[in-house]
Amino acid sequence: MSAADFRQLGDLFPDETITHSYVQDIELPPVNGTSPGTFALVTLDNGLDSSKPTTLGPNTLIELGTVLEGLKERAARGEIAGVGVTGKPYFLVAGADLSTVKSLSAREHGLQMAQLGHEVYATLANLGVPSFAFINGVALGGGLEIALQSTYRTVSTGAGALALPEAFIGLIPGWGGVYILPRLIGPENALKVMIENPLSNNRTLSGPQAFELGMADAVFEPADFLEQSVAWAAQVLAGTVAPERPNAVDPSAPEVVERWAGAIAAGRALVEAKTSNASPAPAKVLDVMEANRTMTQAESARLECDTLADLMQTDEFRSTVYAFLDLVQKRSKRPAGAPDRKLARPVSKVGIVGAGLMASQLALLFARQLKVPVVLTDIDQARVDKGVGYVRAEVDKLLARKRISPDAANRTRALVTGSVSKDAFAHADFVIEAVFEELAVKKQVFKEVEAIVSPECILATNTSSLSVTAMAEDLQHPGRLVGFHFFNPVAVMPLLEIVRAPKTDDAVLATAFELAKGLKKTAVLVKDAPAFVVNRILLRLMGEVTAAFDEGTPAEVADNALRPMGLPMTPFTLGAMVGLPVAQHVQESLHAAFGDRFPVSENLQKLIDNGVKSIWASGSGADGKPSIPAETLALMSFGNKPSTGEEVLRRTQDALAEEIGLMLDEGVVAGPEDIDLCMILGAGWPMFLGGITPYLDRVGASERVAGRKFHAGATSGPAA
C-alpha cells in the first residue's frame, strides 16, 4: 500500500486521540571508558493522565512510522547507535484503539489497518541499528508487539498487564506477535500467552513473569527503570553484555517441529474445552501459528493481515467489542442509578459476621484492598481461629508467589482479627453478614449487631437470593441495610450486585458503591427481587436443562445442549461446583416467588438426600469420559418425553428471553446492558457472545417470546 492510502485511512478518524512519538537524543553512558554513541529514545505519550491509556489508531501509527523512518535515515548516516521505545508513566501502549477498530466496517479498511501496523513495525525491526523496547508499564496486544518487534527488551518489575489478548476480543495477534513469540519463548509458552491466558478471564502477566518466560532480556526496578535500561542498552551496544534466550527455538529443528505440533494440538483441545469452538478467533490464532512455522516473517505478515481483516467482519468480534468496550470498560465505570458519590461516608473499620470460607475470603479482600482493620466473629473460638487462620495462610501463599511484599503481608495479617463476641463491632463503620442462607438467621444476626453498633454504621448482607427488604423489617434503622452480594471465588469474580431495598438510604447506597470501587469490584445496582440478576438467570437456565433431563432426555444430550453458546462449563458441572444443596435451595426460593418457571427437581432432591454431590462421575465411563454411576441412576426416575439437543437449546434460549424480559419489566436493573454486564462479570458469560441479551436477539429468542428485540433497531454490534 502507498503512503497516500494510509493517509486516507487516517482521514477516516479525525477525532482519534493520537499517541504521539516524542524523540529525545541521549548520549549513552561510557562503557570501559568509551561511550557507545548517541541513543534516540522514542516516548509514546497521548498527553493525558494515567486514566487515559495510550492506544494505537491509524494516525498514531502513521506518526510513529514517520518518526521511525527519520531515525532509520539518521542511523544510515551514522548519527545514532541505537533506538529505544518506551511509554508515558504506567504504560508502554495499551494496544490498538478498539473504538477505532470496531468502526472499520469495510473489509478493505480493516486490511489497511493491519497492513499499516505491519509496515510501521517492520521499520522498527529494520532500522539499521539495534532497537530496544523499555516496557515500563501496561503492554497489551499491539503495544506488546512493539516490544516483540524490537531487537532487545527490558521490563519493569512494576509493569502490570502484559498480554496478547486478541483471542479474547475476537482477533489474532496480527502485528507479528503470533510469528515472533513462539520462536522467542517456545511454542508451549507462546500458547500460554496467546490462548490459555486470554481464555482464562483474560489473564495477564506481570513484568517478572514476562521476564521468566523469556519475553524480556532484563528486568529492573521501577524507581530508576529508564536509567537502568539505558545503561543496559549501552552495555549491549558496547558488546559487554550479550543477552541469553534459553527458551528461544529454531522452528525447523526436528525436536521443535514435534513440540510445535504438540502445542497446537494442546491449544485446540483447550479451545474446545473453553469455548466449544463457538468463537472463530482462538482457532485462527492456532491456524496462523501452525502455518507460520515454515514461513518467512513477510509471508506470515500477509496471512496475519488477511486473517485480521476477515475476523474484523465477524459478529463475534463486534459482539466482543460491545461487551468489552461499551460494557466492561465504560458502563461499569458509570453505574446506572448510583447516588452522588459525595454522599458516601468514610469506612475505617469493617466487621464480618461469620468466619466460614466466604466470610474469610471477604476479610482478606477488605484488608488487602481497603487497608482497614477487619474483625471476624462466629459462635465459637474454633470457628473464629479457623477463619483468621485461612486469611493468614492465603497471605503466606501470596508472599511465596511474590504477589505481595513482606511489609504488605505483615500489615494484612495484623489487620484481620477475630472474636466470639459481636461487641467487637462497636466501632465498625460497615458490618456485613456471611452466615447461613436462612432469613430468620440473618434477621437475628442484624438484630444483635444493631444493638451494638452506632446509628451511622452500615449493615450489609451477602445474601444470594433472600429478600433484603424482609431482613430490614425489624431494624430500628431499616435505611442502613444494603445488599452487597459477592460471587465465589471472591478474589477472582469482579461483579458485586448492590441491592437497594425500598428504605435503603442514599448515603448508605453511595457508600456501598465507593466501597465496591475501593475493593476493585464492578458494582451494578439491582432491585430487591428474588435471586437478583445472575442467580435468577443461571437458575432459570439450569432449571430448563434439568427439567429436560427429568423428562427423559439423555444426560449427555441435556448437559451438552448449550455448547453452541460456548459457556465456561455445562449446567450439570456448574451445579456440582455450586453444590447441589445450595442450587436446590435457591431454586426452591425462586419457585416460591415465581412458580412453575422454576421447577424443583425431585431427582436432584433424591441425590441430595443420599449425599450424592454430582450427577456425573469423572472418568467413570468406558471411554474415560464422565458418566452417571449405576447407583446414582437407580435413585432417579424419568419421564418418556426426551428432547433433542437442538430442542433443549431453543427451549433454554426462549426461557432466558422470557425471564430477562420479566426482569426488565420489574425494574430489577436499569436496562439490558446491566443484565449483560452482570452475566459477563458474575457468570463468565462469553465476551464473544456480546452479552446475553444481544445473543438472544441474534438467535431470535427475544422476538419469539416477546415479539421484539432487547436492542431494538440494531443491525450489527450488540444486536446483529
XYZ file of C-alpha atoms in Angstrom:
720
model
C 0.000 0.000 0.000
C 1.064 3.560 -0.620
C 1.501 6.323 1.943
C -1.500 8.045 0.363
C -3.692 5.001 1.084
C -2.614 5.043 4.725
C -3.314 8.782 4.972
C -6.801 8.210 3.569
C -7.339 5.602 6.276
C -6.214 8.110 8.897
C -8.560 10.726 7.450
C -11.488 8.478 8.395
C -10.707 9.194 12.062
C -10.295 12.949 12.554
C -11.199 12.646 16.260
C -8.644 9.953 17.119
C -6.795 10.548 20.386
C -3.280 10.391 18.992
C -0.447 8.793 20.909
C 2.463 10.963 19.843
C 6.033 9.784 19.302
C 8.465 12.154 21.036
C 12.173 11.712 20.295
C 14.979 12.588 22.688
C 18.681 12.125 21.960
C 20.699 10.682 24.836
C 24.472 10.403 24.985
C 24.961 6.860 26.234
C 26.996 6.403 29.422
C 30.590 5.266 28.883
C 31.359 1.566 28.912
C 35.010 0.792 29.678
C 35.744 4.474 29.263
C 34.092 4.888 25.843
C 30.577 5.997 25.009
C 28.790 3.700 22.523
C 27.329 6.818 20.926
C 24.030 8.665 20.702
C 20.805 6.882 21.548
C 17.416 8.055 20.229
C 14.659 7.443 22.768
C 11.079 7.473 21.475
C 8.445 8.080 24.160
C 4.840 7.200 23.300
C 2.518 9.657 25.039
C -1.014 10.895 24.384
C -0.551 13.854 26.738
C -3.330 12.679 29.053
C -3.228 11.403 32.629
C -2.926 7.744 33.571
C -6.696 7.242 33.448
C -6.431 7.595 29.643
C -4.234 4.773 28.324
C -2.131 5.233 25.231
C -3.556 3.345 22.244
C -2.760 2.743 18.591
C -5.071 4.186 15.963
C -4.191 4.777 12.300
C -2.994 8.356 12.800
C -0.862 7.257 15.758
C 0.729 4.547 13.614
C 1.316 6.957 10.724
C 3.128 9.383 13.052
C 5.182 6.586 14.620
C 6.101 5.285 11.159
C 7.195 8.755 10.053
C 9.374 9.146 13.154
C 10.946 5.714 12.680
C 11.692 6.432 9.010
C 13.522 9.563 10.116
C 15.505 7.569 12.659
C 16.353 4.986 10.020
C 17.827 7.746 7.862
C 19.832 9.060 10.827
C 21.101 5.553 11.521
C 22.238 5.246 7.897
C 24.208 8.481 8.325
C 25.855 7.110 11.473
C 24.258 9.713 13.753
C 22.742 7.231 16.220
C 23.917 3.910 17.637
C 20.532 2.624 18.758
C 16.855 3.424 19.215
C 14.694 2.856 22.277
C 10.914 2.897 22.659
C 9.155 3.468 25.970
C 5.894 4.953 27.182
C 4.382 7.517 29.485
C 4.166 6.575 33.185
C 2.436 3.209 33.758
C 2.051 2.406 30.046
C 4.081 1.254 27.117
C 0.923 1.030 24.977
C -2.448 -0.494 25.893
C -2.981 -1.904 22.397
C -4.987 -0.945 19.343
C -7.719 1.663 19.749
C -10.793 -0.590 19.822
C -13.163 2.324 19.316
C -11.376 2.871 16.007
C -11.077 -0.774 15.023
C -14.764 -1.518 15.667
C -15.778 1.219 13.227
C -13.802 -0.290 10.320
C -16.935 -1.680 8.702
C -15.391 -2.332 5.285
C -13.026 -5.292 4.976
C -10.600 -3.224 2.894
C -10.221 -0.714 5.723
C -9.569 -3.495 8.216
C -6.956 -4.908 5.859
C -5.346 -1.469 5.523
C -5.189 -1.110 9.313
C -3.462 -4.485 9.589
C -1.024 -3.644 6.788
C -0.265 -0.230 8.282
C 0.745 -1.791 11.579
C 2.997 -4.295 9.841
C 4.684 -1.627 7.741
C 5.435 0.547 10.790
C 6.655 -2.373 12.881
C 8.832 -3.646 10.034
C 10.575 -0.265 10.058
C 11.227 -0.642 13.786
C 12.659 -4.113 13.199
C 14.935 -2.913 10.360
C 16.334 0.444 11.466
C 19.919 -0.435 10.597
C 20.846 -0.163 14.304
C 19.620 -2.239 17.267
C 16.262 -1.263 18.712
C 15.260 -1.576 22.340
C 11.845 -1.650 23.988
C 11.742 -0.477 27.591
C 8.474 -1.952 28.916
C 7.704 0.437 31.760
C 4.024 -0.462 32.206
C 0.940 -1.882 30.527
C 1.746 -3.528 27.178
C -1.241 -5.177 25.529
C -1.744 -6.541 22.038
C -0.150 -4.201 19.529
C 1.645 -2.495 22.420
C 3.423 -5.707 23.373
C 4.093 -6.410 19.690
C 6.067 -3.154 19.502
C 8.348 -4.684 22.107
C 8.483 -8.042 20.324
C 9.493 -6.362 17.062
C 12.417 -4.644 18.827
C 15.845 -6.251 18.905
C 16.064 -6.246 22.710
C 13.633 -5.732 25.598
C 13.754 -4.699 29.240
C 10.788 -4.782 31.614
C 9.995 -3.124 34.922
C 9.127 -5.214 37.962
C 6.275 -2.760 38.429
C 4.849 -3.344 34.959
C 1.449 -4.994 35.043
C -0.885 -6.305 32.377
C 1.444 -7.660 29.705
C -0.557 -9.776 27.287
C -1.614 -10.700 23.786
C -5.370 -10.802 24.484
C -6.566 -10.864 20.874
C -8.170 -14.325 21.088
C -10.284 -12.919 23.908
C -11.528 -9.969 21.837
C -12.142 -11.880 18.617
C -8.895 -11.229 16.714
C -5.361 -12.638 16.413
C -2.056 -11.018 17.434
C -1.768 -9.618 13.938
C 1.276 -7.354 14.019
C 3.916 -10.049 14.276
C 3.281 -11.461 17.713
C 1.935 -14.794 16.520
C 5.129 -15.248 14.470
C 7.778 -13.894 16.842
C 6.565 -15.138 20.221
C 6.768 -18.934 19.685
C 10.288 -18.521 18.294
C 11.308 -16.310 21.227
C 9.878 -18.274 24.170
C 8.963 -21.658 22.671
C 5.625 -22.842 21.250
C 4.239 -24.074 24.569
C 4.866 -20.787 26.357
C 3.553 -18.844 23.372
C 0.254 -20.749 23.513
C 0.034 -19.933 27.216
C 0.258 -16.225 26.364
C -1.901 -16.259 23.211
C -4.563 -18.878 24.086
C -4.574 -20.072 27.683
C -4.344 -16.665 29.351
C -6.888 -14.880 27.110
C -9.393 -17.706 27.579
C -8.854 -17.689 31.352
C -10.720 -14.464 32.095
C -8.162 -12.522 30.045
C -5.312 -13.212 32.455
C -2.212 -11.045 32.052
C 1.457 -11.275 33.031
C 3.459 -9.130 35.423
C 6.858 -7.806 34.432
C 8.750 -10.513 36.347
C 6.516 -13.244 34.888
C 7.167 -11.997 31.362
C 10.907 -11.960 32.076
C 10.801 -15.539 33.389
C 9.113 -16.690 30.172
C 11.856 -15.011 28.139
C 9.767 -12.183 26.703
C 12.277 -9.645 28.061
C 16.068 -9.793 28.262
C 16.487 -7.851 31.511
C 14.315 -6.760 34.427
C 14.792 -3.633 36.587
C 13.042 -1.964 39.496
C 10.585 0.853 38.675
C 12.328 3.600 40.705
C 15.144 4.006 38.150
C 13.862 1.738 35.397
C 14.601 4.055 32.478
C 18.102 4.942 33.671
C 18.948 1.274 34.249
C 17.511 0.309 30.861
C 19.531 2.933 29.016
C 22.696 1.881 30.856
C 21.978 -1.754 29.974
C 21.420 -0.795 26.327
C 24.816 0.934 26.345
C 26.444 -2.294 27.549
C 24.691 -4.310 24.858
C 25.787 -1.853 22.155
C 29.332 -1.904 23.509
C 29.376 -5.699 23.384
C 29.968 -6.231 27.112
C 26.507 -7.754 27.634
C 25.076 -10.479 25.392
C 21.511 -11.398 26.391
C 20.803 -15.111 26.666
C 17.484 -16.517 25.475
C 17.236 -20.090 26.773
C 13.616 -20.526 25.693
C 14.199 -19.426 22.076
C 13.796 -22.136 19.450
C 14.562 -22.854 15.805
C 11.205 -23.918 14.304
C 12.948 -26.075 11.679
C 14.764 -28.232 14.258
C 13.229 -31.763 14.317
C 12.540 -31.738 18.052
C 10.917 -28.296 17.771
C 8.727 -29.484 14.878
C 7.350 -32.119 17.231
C 6.939 -29.636 20.092
C 5.205 -27.165 17.766
C 2.666 -29.782 16.667
C 2.091 -30.859 20.260
C 1.488 -27.296 21.374
C -1.005 -26.722 18.547
C -2.879 -29.924 19.434
C -2.976 -28.959 23.123
C -4.175 -25.486 22.155
C -7.020 -26.891 20.061
C -8.135 -29.136 22.928
C -8.084 -26.153 25.276
C -10.118 -24.000 22.874
C -12.689 -26.781 22.536
C -12.914 -27.157 26.311
C -13.143 -23.408 26.976
C -15.350 -22.218 24.110
C -16.725 -25.298 22.277
C -15.246 -23.554 19.210
C -18.156 -21.111 19.308
C -15.796 -18.219 18.515
C -13.511 -18.360 15.428
C -10.632 -16.248 16.766
C -8.803 -18.731 19.057
C -8.764 -21.364 16.312
C -7.435 -18.763 13.851
C -4.546 -17.968 16.210
C -3.661 -21.655 16.127
C -4.115 -21.881 12.356
C -1.723 -18.984 11.739
C 0.856 -20.250 14.218
C 0.663 -23.749 12.726
C 1.156 -22.375 9.209
C 3.888 -19.864 10.003
C 6.321 -22.454 11.373
C 7.554 -22.918 7.800
C 7.010 -19.317 6.645
C 9.197 -16.259 6.454
C 8.077 -13.326 8.591
C 6.885 -11.468 5.488
C 4.768 -14.461 4.418
C 3.294 -14.710 7.886
C 2.546 -10.975 7.862
C 0.398 -11.380 4.737
C -1.507 -14.257 6.347
C -1.966 -12.261 9.561
C -3.347 -9.270 7.656
C -5.877 -11.358 5.714
C -6.938 -13.192 8.863
C -7.341 -9.961 10.802
C -9.394 -8.388 8.029
C -11.715 -11.405 7.980
C -12.120 -11.531 11.764
C -12.963 -7.820 11.967
C -16.084 -8.589 9.923
C -17.424 -11.294 12.257
C -20.370 -10.970 14.625
C -18.156 -12.408 17.364
C -15.659 -9.543 17.096
C -18.363 -6.858 17.059
C -20.070 -8.569 19.984
C -16.843 -8.738 21.966
C -16.133 -5.059 21.398
C -19.639 -4.195 22.619
C -19.155 -6.368 25.697
C -15.601 -5.287 26.455
C -15.583 -1.637 25.419
C -19.159 -0.468 25.876
C -19.957 -2.529 28.964
C -16.849 -3.594 30.913
C -14.757 -0.530 30.063
C -17.433 2.177 30.004
C -20.777 1.317 31.607
C -19.094 -0.345 34.574
C -17.408 2.950 35.430
C -20.725 4.834 35.467
C -23.157 2.554 37.304
C -26.769 3.318 36.416
C -28.722 4.612 39.406
C -25.754 5.155 41.738
C -26.221 8.183 44.052
C -23.838 11.128 44.154
C -20.529 9.802 45.480
C -20.232 12.900 47.694
C -22.857 11.315 49.952
C -20.573 8.397 50.783
C -19.303 8.010 54.342
C -15.753 7.024 55.293
C -15.198 3.410 56.364
C -12.316 2.936 58.779
C -13.263 -0.434 60.310
C -15.143 -3.440 58.906
C -16.979 -6.181 60.766
C -17.855 -9.576 59.280
C -20.414 -11.877 60.873
C -19.314 -15.438 60.279
C -15.881 -16.987 59.842
C -16.554 -19.620 57.219
C -14.980 -19.760 53.764
C -16.972 -16.889 52.236
C -16.523 -14.681 55.306
C -12.783 -15.396 55.378
C -12.448 -14.517 51.694
C -14.250 -11.250 52.375
C -11.935 -10.486 55.293
C -8.868 -10.943 53.100
C -10.350 -8.758 50.358
C -11.321 -5.898 52.687
C -7.967 -5.942 54.476
C -5.868 -6.080 51.298
C -7.776 -3.504 49.290
C -9.099 -1.050 51.905
C -6.196 -1.482 54.357
C -8.515 -1.033 57.349
C -8.998 -3.236 60.428
C -11.327 -6.182 59.838
C -12.829 -8.297 62.617
C -14.492 -11.692 62.136
C -16.979 -13.140 64.615
C -18.510 -16.583 64.979
C -20.240 -18.720 67.585
C -17.113 -20.351 68.999
C -13.363 -19.798 69.154
C -12.542 -22.764 66.933
C -14.508 -21.286 64.033
C -13.005 -17.854 64.614
C -9.476 -19.259 64.697
C -10.107 -21.209 61.513
C -11.322 -18.077 59.709
C -8.391 -15.925 60.806
C -6.040 -18.813 60.024
C -7.390 -19.008 56.493
C -6.595 -15.329 55.919
C -3.064 -15.718 57.214
C -2.473 -18.830 55.130
C -3.661 -17.037 51.983
C -1.359 -14.109 52.745
C 1.529 -16.561 53.115
C 0.694 -18.009 49.673
C 0.669 -14.539 48.125
C 4.026 -13.800 49.728
C 5.523 -17.076 48.475
C 4.373 -16.241 44.931
C 5.814 -12.725 45.279
C 2.346 -11.250 44.717
C 2.713 -9.198 47.890
C 5.703 -7.633 49.673
C 6.808 -8.798 53.139
C 5.722 -5.458 54.633
C 2.302 -5.652 52.985
C 1.932 -9.247 54.164
C 2.674 -8.275 57.771
C 0.228 -5.344 57.617
C -2.535 -7.506 56.151
C -2.107 -10.211 58.785
C -2.219 -7.600 61.547
C -5.407 -6.012 60.184
C -7.518 -9.189 60.463
C -8.606 -10.314 63.922
C -11.392 -12.468 65.343
C -13.785 -12.551 68.282
C -16.620 -14.682 69.632
C -18.436 -11.514 70.716
C -20.193 -9.061 68.439
C -19.103 -6.355 70.873
C -16.011 -6.240 68.651
C -18.179 -4.345 66.136
C -18.739 -1.395 68.483
C -16.600 0.997 66.457
C -17.199 -0.502 62.994
C -18.492 1.677 60.164
C -19.578 -1.238 57.983
C -20.711 -4.722 59.063
C -21.514 -7.453 56.548
C -23.023 -10.838 57.319
C -21.937 -14.045 55.592
C -23.906 -16.652 57.525
C -26.256 -19.476 56.532
C -28.773 -18.578 53.811
C -31.813 -18.575 56.068
C -33.929 -15.443 56.540
C -34.617 -15.981 60.249
C -30.907 -16.491 60.955
C -29.926 -13.311 59.123
C -32.652 -11.244 60.815
C -31.426 -12.417 64.217
C -27.840 -11.513 63.294
C -28.826 -7.968 62.329
C -30.911 -7.543 65.471
C -27.868 -8.432 67.588
C -25.483 -6.264 65.575
C -27.769 -3.209 65.585
C -27.856 -3.294 69.375
C -24.068 -2.790 69.420
C -23.070 -0.553 66.529
C -23.572 3.200 66.130
C -26.694 4.523 64.328
C -24.458 5.535 61.400
C -22.931 2.074 60.944
C -23.957 0.496 57.631
C -25.253 -3.069 57.673
C -24.818 -5.259 54.588
C -25.970 -8.720 53.605
C -24.140 -11.063 51.271
C -27.331 -12.980 50.541
C -27.563 -14.525 47.094
C -31.353 -14.833 46.931
C -33.194 -13.706 50.070
C -35.214 -10.505 50.488
C -33.191 -7.570 51.785
C -36.483 -5.797 52.492
C -37.605 -8.622 54.778
C -34.257 -8.541 56.613
C -34.734 -4.825 57.312
C -38.313 -5.097 58.621
C -37.421 -5.338 62.326
C -34.443 -2.970 62.322
C -34.643 0.298 64.250
C -32.943 1.974 61.278
C -34.029 -0.009 58.165
C -32.434 2.564 55.864
C -28.963 1.408 56.938
C -29.274 -2.050 55.303
C -27.998 -2.757 51.797
C -27.419 -5.911 49.778
C -23.746 -6.477 48.991
C -23.648 -9.717 47.003
C -20.215 -11.090 46.097
C -19.529 -14.024 43.808
C -17.331 -17.008 44.560
C -14.332 -17.092 44.489
C -14.301 -13.572 45.896
C -10.750 -12.736 44.828
C -11.448 -13.674 41.206
C -15.018 -12.719 40.343
C -15.255 -8.973 39.581
C -19.010 -8.439 39.993
C -20.742 -7.011 43.038
C -24.550 -6.830 42.992
C -25.569 -3.886 45.176
C -29.167 -4.357 46.267
C -31.349 -1.423 47.169
C -34.339 -2.142 49.376
C -37.231 0.372 49.416
C -35.926 2.099 52.544
C -32.191 1.968 51.813
C -30.739 5.440 52.403
C -28.910 7.285 49.596
C -25.838 7.814 51.771
C -25.739 4.095 52.537
C -26.026 3.278 48.856
C -23.342 5.814 47.897
C -21.002 4.313 50.495
C -21.634 0.846 49.098
C -20.614 1.979 45.611
C -17.479 3.699 46.910
C -16.568 0.561 48.844
C -17.016 -1.507 45.701
C -14.651 0.817 43.881
C -12.120 0.562 46.702
C -12.408 -3.228 46.568
C -11.743 -3.101 42.796
C -15.115 -4.648 42.025
C -17.617 -3.669 39.352
C -20.891 -2.753 41.043
C -24.318 -2.955 39.433
C -27.390 -1.561 41.190
C -30.199 -4.121 41.385
C -33.694 -4.026 42.827
C -34.536 -6.220 45.781
C -36.025 -9.149 43.875
C -35.527 -12.904 44.426
C -32.001 -14.017 43.426
C -31.350 -10.546 41.944
C -29.765 -10.929 38.456
C -27.079 -13.572 37.954
C -28.505 -16.373 40.081
C -32.011 -15.838 38.760
C -30.828 -16.206 35.161
C -28.489 -19.117 35.891
C -31.166 -20.993 37.827
C -33.660 -20.498 35.003
C -31.061 -21.896 32.592
C -30.169 -24.825 34.853
C -33.838 -25.471 35.585
C -34.696 -25.889 31.902
C -31.838 -28.327 31.301
C -32.630 -30.297 34.457
C -36.318 -30.442 33.513
C -35.408 -31.826 30.078
C -33.244 -34.445 31.815
C -36.062 -35.389 34.202
C -38.436 -35.716 31.226
C -36.236 -38.431 29.727
C -33.594 -36.597 27.707
C -30.284 -38.499 27.976
C -27.898 -36.766 30.365
C -25.178 -36.255 27.753
C -27.692 -34.658 25.398
C -29.244 -32.387 28.024
C -25.958 -31.315 29.591
C -24.232 -30.618 26.266
C -27.161 -28.962 24.501
C -25.907 -25.468 25.329
C -22.396 -25.998 23.942
C -23.092 -23.709 20.942
C -23.245 -20.875 23.490
C -19.606 -21.511 24.410
C -20.349 -21.274 28.138
C -17.433 -21.842 30.526
C -18.999 -25.032 31.909
C -22.028 -27.243 31.388
C -25.118 -26.882 33.626
C -24.502 -30.155 35.481
C -20.856 -29.215 36.080
C -21.951 -25.802 37.370
C -24.464 -27.436 39.708
C -21.785 -29.678 41.163
C -19.398 -26.749 41.610
C -22.004 -24.597 43.360
C -23.176 -27.597 45.353
C -26.451 -29.386 44.654
C -27.974 -28.432 48.039
C -27.162 -24.738 47.504
C -28.539 -24.752 43.958
C -31.674 -26.557 45.086
C -32.187 -24.118 47.980
C -32.064 -21.127 45.626
C -34.315 -22.937 43.154
C -36.846 -23.509 45.916
C -36.747 -19.792 46.787
C -37.372 -18.887 43.159
C -40.139 -21.473 42.848
C -41.833 -19.943 45.873
C -41.583 -16.497 44.273
C -42.287 -17.267 40.616
C -43.953 -20.668 40.466
C -43.529 -23.201 37.692
C -40.984 -21.155 35.734
C -38.550 -22.507 38.329
C -39.484 -26.184 38.836
C -37.917 -28.035 41.758
C -36.415 -31.323 40.571
C -37.404 -34.378 42.595
C -34.439 -36.220 41.103
C -31.966 -33.646 42.396
C -33.583 -33.804 45.825
C -33.120 -37.586 45.864
C -29.438 -37.126 45.085
C -29.091 -34.544 47.856
C -30.918 -36.768 50.346
C -28.485 -39.593 49.561
C -25.348 -37.462 49.754
C -24.596 -37.539 46.021
C -22.618 -34.437 45.085
C -22.711 -34.606 41.289
C -24.773 -36.202 38.545
C -21.579 -37.048 36.684
C -18.729 -39.162 37.996
C -15.492 -38.003 36.405
C -13.846 -40.536 34.092
C -16.222 -43.343 35.070
C -17.372 -44.140 31.529
C -15.956 -46.894 29.353
C -14.153 -44.317 27.214
C -12.858 -42.380 30.211
C -15.480 -39.666 29.854
C -17.850 -38.609 32.647
C -20.857 -40.848 33.122
C -23.660 -41.383 35.617
C -22.848 -44.248 38.002
C -25.432 -47.020 38.140
C -26.109 -46.343 41.821
C -26.873 -42.690 41.024
C -29.213 -43.643 38.178
C -31.020 -46.062 40.483
C -32.019 -43.165 42.745
C -33.802 -41.272 39.959
C -36.874 -41.740 37.801
C -37.520 -40.258 34.366
C -40.362 -39.387 32.032
C -40.802 -40.635 28.484
C -40.582 -37.308 26.642
C -36.947 -36.990 25.539
C -35.774 -33.926 23.624
C -33.014 -33.436 21.097
C -30.080 -31.167 21.867
C -31.460 -28.564 19.453
C -34.819 -28.625 21.245
C -33.188 -28.171 24.645
C -31.092 -25.270 23.326
C -34.099 -23.490 21.804
C -36.192 -24.139 24.915
C -33.461 -22.654 27.112
C -32.978 -19.642 24.845
C -36.707 -18.876 24.972
C -36.817 -19.332 28.742
C -33.924 -16.918 29.205
C -35.541 -14.360 26.907
C -38.777 -14.648 28.876
C -37.078 -14.290 32.262
C -34.920 -11.341 31.249
C -37.952 -9.613 29.740
C -39.808 -10.033 33.024
C -36.798 -8.758 34.993
C -36.647 -5.622 32.860
C -40.413 -5.118 33.231
C -39.980 -5.425 37.012
C -37.176 -2.841 37.000
C -34.627 -5.227 38.525
C -31.943 -3.242 36.671
C -31.919 -0.059 34.623
C -31.579 -1.736 31.233
C -30.485 -4.807 29.250
C -26.885 -3.558 29.303
C -26.807 -4.116 33.069
C -28.090 -7.668 32.603
C -25.267 -8.224 30.123
C -22.652 -6.715 32.436
C -23.807 -8.862 35.358
C -23.664 -12.073 33.347
C -20.249 -11.313 31.855
C -18.626 -10.420 35.179
C -20.642 -12.631 37.523
C -21.189 -15.783 35.476
C -18.374 -15.814 32.943
C -20.776 -15.271 30.045
C -18.537 -15.344 26.939
C -17.447 -11.955 25.641
C -17.750 -13.160 22.055
C -21.499 -13.548 22.533
C -21.618 -9.840 23.324
C -23.740 -10.237 26.418
C -26.769 -12.409 26.932
C -29.367 -10.002 25.519
C -27.623 -9.430 22.148
C -27.181 -13.192 21.885
C -30.901 -13.795 22.472
C -31.639 -11.133 19.864
C -29.351 -12.786 17.298
C -30.828 -16.271 17.738
C -34.369 -14.910 17.559
C -35.420 -15.884 21.076
C -36.428 -12.374 22.166
C -38.696 -11.976 19.150
C -40.119 -15.495 19.518
C -41.056 -14.779 23.128
C -41.953 -11.075 23.169
C -42.193 -10.073 19.522
C -39.338 -7.573 19.833
C -35.607 -7.393 20.392
C -33.941 -6.210 23.582
C -31.823 -3.881 21.425
C -34.418 -2.578 19.007
C -33.268 -1.360 15.600
C -29.678 -2.568 15.821
C -28.372 -4.374 12.747
C -24.833 -5.012 13.949
C -22.815 -4.872 17.128
C -24.866 -5.819 20.179
C -27.918 -6.953 18.325
C -26.710 -8.243 14.996
